[in-house]
Short mmCIF file of C-alpha atoms in Angstrom, two decimals:
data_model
loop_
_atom_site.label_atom_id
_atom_site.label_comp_id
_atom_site.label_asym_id
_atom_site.label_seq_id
_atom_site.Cartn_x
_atom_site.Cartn_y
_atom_site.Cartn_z
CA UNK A 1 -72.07 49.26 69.82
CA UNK A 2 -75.64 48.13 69.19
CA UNK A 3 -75.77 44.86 67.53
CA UNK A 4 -72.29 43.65 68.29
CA UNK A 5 -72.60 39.89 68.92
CA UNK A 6 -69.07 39.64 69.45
CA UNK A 7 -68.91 41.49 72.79
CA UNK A 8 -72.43 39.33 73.31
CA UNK A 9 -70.45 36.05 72.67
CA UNK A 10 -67.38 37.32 75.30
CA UNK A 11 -70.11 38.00 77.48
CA UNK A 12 -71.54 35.24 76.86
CA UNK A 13 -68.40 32.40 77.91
CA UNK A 14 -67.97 34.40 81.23
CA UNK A 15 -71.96 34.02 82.16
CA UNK A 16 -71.61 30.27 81.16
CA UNK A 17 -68.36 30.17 83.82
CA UNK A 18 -70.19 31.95 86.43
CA UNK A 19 -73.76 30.05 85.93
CA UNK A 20 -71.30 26.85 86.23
CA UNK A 21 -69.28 27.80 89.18
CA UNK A 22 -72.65 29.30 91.28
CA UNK A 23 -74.02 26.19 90.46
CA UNK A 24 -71.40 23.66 91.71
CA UNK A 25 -70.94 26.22 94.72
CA UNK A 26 -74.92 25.67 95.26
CA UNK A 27 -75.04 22.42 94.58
CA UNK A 28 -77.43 22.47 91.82
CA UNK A 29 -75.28 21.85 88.99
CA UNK A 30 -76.28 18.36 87.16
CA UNK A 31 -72.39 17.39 87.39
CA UNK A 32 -70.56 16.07 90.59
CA UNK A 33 -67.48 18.11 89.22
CA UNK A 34 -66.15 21.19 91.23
CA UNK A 35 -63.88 23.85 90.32
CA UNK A 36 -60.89 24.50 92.93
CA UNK A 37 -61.96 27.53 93.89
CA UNK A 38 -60.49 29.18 97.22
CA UNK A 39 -62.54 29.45 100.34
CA UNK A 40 -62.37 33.60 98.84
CA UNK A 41 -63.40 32.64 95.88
CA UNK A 42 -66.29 30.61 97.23
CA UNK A 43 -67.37 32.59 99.93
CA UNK A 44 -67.56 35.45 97.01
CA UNK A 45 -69.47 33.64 94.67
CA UNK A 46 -72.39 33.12 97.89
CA UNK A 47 -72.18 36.77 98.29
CA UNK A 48 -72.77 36.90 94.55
CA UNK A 49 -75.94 34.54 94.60
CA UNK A 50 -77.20 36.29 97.71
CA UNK A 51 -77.06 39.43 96.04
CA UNK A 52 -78.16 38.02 93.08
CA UNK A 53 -81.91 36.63 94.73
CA UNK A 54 -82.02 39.49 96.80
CA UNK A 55 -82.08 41.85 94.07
CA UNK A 56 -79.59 44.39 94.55
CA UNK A 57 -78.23 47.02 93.11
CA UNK A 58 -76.71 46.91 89.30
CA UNK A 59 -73.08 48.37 90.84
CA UNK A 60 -73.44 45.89 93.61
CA UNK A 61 -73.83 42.99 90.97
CA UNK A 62 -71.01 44.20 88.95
CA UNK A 63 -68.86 44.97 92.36
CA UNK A 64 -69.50 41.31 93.48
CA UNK A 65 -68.77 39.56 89.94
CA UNK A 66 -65.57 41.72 89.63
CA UNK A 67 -64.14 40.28 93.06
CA UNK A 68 -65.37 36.79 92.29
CA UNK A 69 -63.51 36.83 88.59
CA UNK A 70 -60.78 37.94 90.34
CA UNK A 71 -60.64 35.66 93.05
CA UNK A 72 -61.22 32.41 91.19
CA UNK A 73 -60.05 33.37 87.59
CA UNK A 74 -57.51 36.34 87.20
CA UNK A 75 -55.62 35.73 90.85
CA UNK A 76 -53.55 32.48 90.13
CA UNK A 77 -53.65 29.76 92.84
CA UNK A 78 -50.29 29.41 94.62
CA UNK A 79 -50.71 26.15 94.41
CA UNK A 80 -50.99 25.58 90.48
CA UNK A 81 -47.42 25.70 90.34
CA UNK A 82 -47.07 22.02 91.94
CA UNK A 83 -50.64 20.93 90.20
CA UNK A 84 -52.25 22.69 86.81
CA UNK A 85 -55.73 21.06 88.38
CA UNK A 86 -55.61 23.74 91.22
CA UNK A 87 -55.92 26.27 88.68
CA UNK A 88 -59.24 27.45 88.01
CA UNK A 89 -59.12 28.66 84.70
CA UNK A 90 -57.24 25.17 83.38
CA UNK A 91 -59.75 23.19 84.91
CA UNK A 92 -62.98 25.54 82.91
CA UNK A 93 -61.03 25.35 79.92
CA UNK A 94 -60.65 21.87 79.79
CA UNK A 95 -64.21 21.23 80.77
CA UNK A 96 -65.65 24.09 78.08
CA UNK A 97 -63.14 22.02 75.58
CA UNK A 98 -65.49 18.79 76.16
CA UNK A 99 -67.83 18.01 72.96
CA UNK A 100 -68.98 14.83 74.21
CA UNK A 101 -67.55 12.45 76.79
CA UNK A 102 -64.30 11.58 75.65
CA UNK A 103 -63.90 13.89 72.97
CA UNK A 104 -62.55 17.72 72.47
CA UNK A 105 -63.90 20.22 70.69
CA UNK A 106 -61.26 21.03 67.60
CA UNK A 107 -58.43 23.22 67.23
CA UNK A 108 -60.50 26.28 65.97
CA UNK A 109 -63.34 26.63 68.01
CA UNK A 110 -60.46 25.74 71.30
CA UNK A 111 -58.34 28.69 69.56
CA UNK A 112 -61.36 31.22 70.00
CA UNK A 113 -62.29 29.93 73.36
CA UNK A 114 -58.89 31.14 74.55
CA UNK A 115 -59.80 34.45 72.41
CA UNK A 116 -62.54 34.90 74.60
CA UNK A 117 -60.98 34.10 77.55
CA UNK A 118 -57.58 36.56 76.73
CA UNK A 119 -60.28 39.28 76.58
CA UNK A 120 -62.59 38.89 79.80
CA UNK A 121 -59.19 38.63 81.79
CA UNK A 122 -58.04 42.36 79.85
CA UNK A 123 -61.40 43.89 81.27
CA UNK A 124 -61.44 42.28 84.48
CA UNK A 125 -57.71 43.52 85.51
CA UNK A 126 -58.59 46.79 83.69
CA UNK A 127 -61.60 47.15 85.31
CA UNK A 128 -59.74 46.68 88.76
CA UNK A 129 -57.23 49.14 87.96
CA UNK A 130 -59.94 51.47 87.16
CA UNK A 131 -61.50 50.55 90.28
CA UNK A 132 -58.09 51.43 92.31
CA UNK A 133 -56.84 54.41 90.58
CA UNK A 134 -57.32 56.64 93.57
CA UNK A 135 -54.51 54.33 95.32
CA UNK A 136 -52.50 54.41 92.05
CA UNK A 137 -52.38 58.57 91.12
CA UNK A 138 -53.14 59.38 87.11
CA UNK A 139 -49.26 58.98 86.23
CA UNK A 140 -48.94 55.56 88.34
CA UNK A 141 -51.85 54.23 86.62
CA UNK A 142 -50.92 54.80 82.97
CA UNK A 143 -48.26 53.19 83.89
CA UNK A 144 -49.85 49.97 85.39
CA UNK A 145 -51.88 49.76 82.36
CA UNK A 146 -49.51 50.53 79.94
CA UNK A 147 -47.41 47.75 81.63
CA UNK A 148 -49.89 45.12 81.26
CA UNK A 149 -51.44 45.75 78.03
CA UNK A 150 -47.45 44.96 77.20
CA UNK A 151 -47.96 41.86 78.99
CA UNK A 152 -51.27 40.81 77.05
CA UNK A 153 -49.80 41.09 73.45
#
């Protein structure tokens, strides 16, 4: 897996999200846009940064990102339903879809930005079930996997 700039480039659109989100959080982003992010999701991503100057652990760092992507991008806002702009993920989208101002990046680089996107949210609710599978038992996780890799194709 040396080499593979694909899994670089996934990696990369989920640092770009986080750097963007710690950064409106912190208030050091050169935008006066903010995500919605839940109180969870914000009081996560300070634990995040915290850990983050503080120099912790690498399982603490990946511990902390996993329950801040889930909190702000892979849990869906209850209130989405009445307004897309509560949801997280719509809101990055459309802001990663800006090319200038008033334009949109085109149909084919939008197209992979979802790719990337359809991926990180795989490995962060795979992760998580990895994560739990004590609380699941081996046959209840296959299962819970098996079930949402359905859902993903």
């Amino acid at each position: 897996m040396e080499n593979n700039t694909s899994l670089e480039q996934y990696a990369k659109e989920v640092a770009r999200y986080v750097t963007f989100a710690l950064s409106t959080i912190r208030d050091t982003a050169k935008t006066e846009y903010r995500l919605p992010l839940s109180s969870d999701a914000q009081t996560q991503a300070l634990v995040l940064f915290g850990e983050l100057e503080k120099g912790h652990t690498e399982e603490c760092y990946i511990n902390s990102l996993h329950e801040f992507l889930m909190l702000s991008v892979a849990t869906p806002n209850p209130k989405a339903c009445e307004n897309r702009w509560k949801d997280v993920l719509t809101c990055w989208l459309s802001v990663r879809g800006l090319k200038f101002a008033t334009q949109f990046i085109g149909p084919e680089d939008y197209s992979q930005l979802i790719a990337k996107w359809q991926y990180a949210l795989r490995c962060i609710y795979f992760y998580d079930a990895w994560c739990k599978r004590e609380s699941y038992g081996e046959t209840r996780l296959y299962g819970y996997v098996f079930n949402f890799h359905l859902l993903c194709l």
